[in-house]
Short mmCIF file of C-alpha atoms in Angstrom, two decimals:
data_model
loop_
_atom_site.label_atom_id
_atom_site.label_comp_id
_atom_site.label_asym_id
_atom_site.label_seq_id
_atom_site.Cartn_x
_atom_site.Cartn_y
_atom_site.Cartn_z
CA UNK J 1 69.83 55.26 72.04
CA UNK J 2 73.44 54.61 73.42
CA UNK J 3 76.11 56.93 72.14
CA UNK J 4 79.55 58.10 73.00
CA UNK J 5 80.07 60.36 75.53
CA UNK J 6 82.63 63.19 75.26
CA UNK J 7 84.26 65.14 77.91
CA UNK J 8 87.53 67.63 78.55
CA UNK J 9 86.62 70.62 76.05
CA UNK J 10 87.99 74.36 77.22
CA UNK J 11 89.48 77.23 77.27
CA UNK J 12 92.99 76.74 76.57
CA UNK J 13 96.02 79.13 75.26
CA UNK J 14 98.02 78.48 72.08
CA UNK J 15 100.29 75.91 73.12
CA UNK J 16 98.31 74.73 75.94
CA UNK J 17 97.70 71.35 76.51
CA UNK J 18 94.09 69.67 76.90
CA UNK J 19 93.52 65.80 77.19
CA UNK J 20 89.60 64.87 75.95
CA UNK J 21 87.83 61.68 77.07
CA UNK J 22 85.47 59.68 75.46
CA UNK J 23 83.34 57.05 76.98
CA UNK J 24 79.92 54.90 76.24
CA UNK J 25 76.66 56.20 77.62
CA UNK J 26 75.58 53.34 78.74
CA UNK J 27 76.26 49.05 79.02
CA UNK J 28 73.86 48.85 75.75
CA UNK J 29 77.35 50.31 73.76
CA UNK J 30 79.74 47.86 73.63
CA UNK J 31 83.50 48.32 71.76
CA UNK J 32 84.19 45.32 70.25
CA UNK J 33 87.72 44.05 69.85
CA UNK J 34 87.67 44.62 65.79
CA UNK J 35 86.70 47.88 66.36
CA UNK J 36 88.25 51.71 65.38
CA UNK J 37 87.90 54.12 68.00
CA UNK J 38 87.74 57.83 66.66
CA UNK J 39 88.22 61.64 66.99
CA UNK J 40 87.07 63.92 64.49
CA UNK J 41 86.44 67.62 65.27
CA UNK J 42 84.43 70.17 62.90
CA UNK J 43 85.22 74.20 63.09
CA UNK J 44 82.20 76.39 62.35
CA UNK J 45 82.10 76.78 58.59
CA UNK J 46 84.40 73.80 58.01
CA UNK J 47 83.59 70.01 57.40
CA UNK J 48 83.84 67.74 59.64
CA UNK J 49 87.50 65.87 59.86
CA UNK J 50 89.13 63.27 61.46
CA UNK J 51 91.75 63.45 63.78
CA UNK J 52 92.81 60.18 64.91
CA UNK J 53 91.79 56.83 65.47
CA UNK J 54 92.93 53.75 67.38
CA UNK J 55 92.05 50.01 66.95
CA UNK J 56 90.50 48.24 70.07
CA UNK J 57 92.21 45.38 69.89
CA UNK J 58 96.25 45.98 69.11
CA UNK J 59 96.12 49.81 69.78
CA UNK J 60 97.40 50.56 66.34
CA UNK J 61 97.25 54.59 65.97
CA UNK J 62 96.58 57.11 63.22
CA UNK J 63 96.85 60.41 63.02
CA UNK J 64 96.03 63.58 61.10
CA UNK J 65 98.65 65.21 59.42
CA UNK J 66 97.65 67.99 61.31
CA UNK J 67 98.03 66.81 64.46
CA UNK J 68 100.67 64.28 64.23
CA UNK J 69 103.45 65.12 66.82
CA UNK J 70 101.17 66.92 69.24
CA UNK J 71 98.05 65.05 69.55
CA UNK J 72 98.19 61.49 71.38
CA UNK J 73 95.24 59.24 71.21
CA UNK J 74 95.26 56.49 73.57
CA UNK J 75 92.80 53.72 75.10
CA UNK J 76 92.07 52.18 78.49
CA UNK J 77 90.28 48.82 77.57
CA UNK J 78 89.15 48.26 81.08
CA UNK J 79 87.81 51.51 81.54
CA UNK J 80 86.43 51.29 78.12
CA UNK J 81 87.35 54.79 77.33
CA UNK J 82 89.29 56.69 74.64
CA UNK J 83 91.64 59.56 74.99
CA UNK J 84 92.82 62.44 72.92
CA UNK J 85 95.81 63.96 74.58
CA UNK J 86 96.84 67.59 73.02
CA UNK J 87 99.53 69.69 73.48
CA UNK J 88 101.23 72.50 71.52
CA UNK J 89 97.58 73.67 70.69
CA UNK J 90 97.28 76.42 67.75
CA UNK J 91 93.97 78.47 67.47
CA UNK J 92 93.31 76.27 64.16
CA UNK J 93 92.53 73.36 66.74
CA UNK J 94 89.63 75.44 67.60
CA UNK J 95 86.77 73.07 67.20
CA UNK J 96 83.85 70.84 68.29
CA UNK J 97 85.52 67.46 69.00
CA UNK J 98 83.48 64.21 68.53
CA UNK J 99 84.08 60.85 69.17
CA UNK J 100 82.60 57.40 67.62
CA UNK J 101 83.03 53.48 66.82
CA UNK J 102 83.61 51.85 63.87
CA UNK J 103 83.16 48.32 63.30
CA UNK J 104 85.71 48.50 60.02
CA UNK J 105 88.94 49.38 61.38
CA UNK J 106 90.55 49.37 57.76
CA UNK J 107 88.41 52.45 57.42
CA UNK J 108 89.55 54.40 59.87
CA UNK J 109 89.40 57.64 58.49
CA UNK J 110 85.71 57.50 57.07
CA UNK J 111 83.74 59.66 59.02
CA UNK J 112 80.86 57.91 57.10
CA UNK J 113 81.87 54.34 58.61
CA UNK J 114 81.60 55.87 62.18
CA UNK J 115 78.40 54.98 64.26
CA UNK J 116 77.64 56.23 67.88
CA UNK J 117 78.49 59.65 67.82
CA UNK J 118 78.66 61.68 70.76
CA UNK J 119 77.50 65.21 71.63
CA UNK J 120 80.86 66.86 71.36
CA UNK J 121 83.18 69.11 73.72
CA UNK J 122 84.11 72.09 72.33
CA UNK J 123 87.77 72.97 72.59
CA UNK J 124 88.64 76.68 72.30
CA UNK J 125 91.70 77.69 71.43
CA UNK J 126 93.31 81.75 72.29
CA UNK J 127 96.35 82.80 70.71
#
């Protein structure tokens, strides 16, 4: 089954920067125009949450509270591939980071409404 493909987790220092990719596994996955592209991340013994989205079609953005100011999420339509570019990182980003597609994008924050999740990269954060 065709999923999203994540890539870009490490090792960084607090207030590193890492950029994370995101990418179908296959021509079967297709990212329609109406679509929400997403990052959510989950820490061990924490809930998944989401981190920020962007719509496929205008590039409208949302972020986090937590992560507004540092994190940039971006899209290359041609490349059909999602970014998640973050600096100033703080041990609290510490976390598995997933990416998926959602066909609503007025529900862009709904982890629920996502569909295609990837593996996830894990992002490690050292203060």
């Amino acid at each position: 089954q065709a999923h999203m493909v994540e890539s870009g987790g490490k090792f960084a220092q607090a207030g590193g920067s890492l950029r994370l990719s995101c990418t179908p596994s296959g021509r079967d996955l297709i990212i329609y125009a109406n679509d929400v592209m997403g990052w959510f991340r989950q820490a061990p013994g924490k809930e998944r949450e989401f981190v920020a989205g962007v719509t496929w079609r205008n590039n409208k953005k949302y972020y986090a509270d937590s992560v507004k100011g540092r994190f940039t999420i971006s899209r290359v339509a041609a490349e059909n591939t999602v970014y998640l570019q973050m600096s100033s990182l703080k041990p609290e980003d510490a976390a598995v980071y997933y990416c998926a597609r959602n066909s609503d994008a007025y529900t862009w924050s709904d982890g629920s409404k996502y569909t295609d999740w990837g593996q996830g990269t894990q992002v490690t954060v050292s203060s």
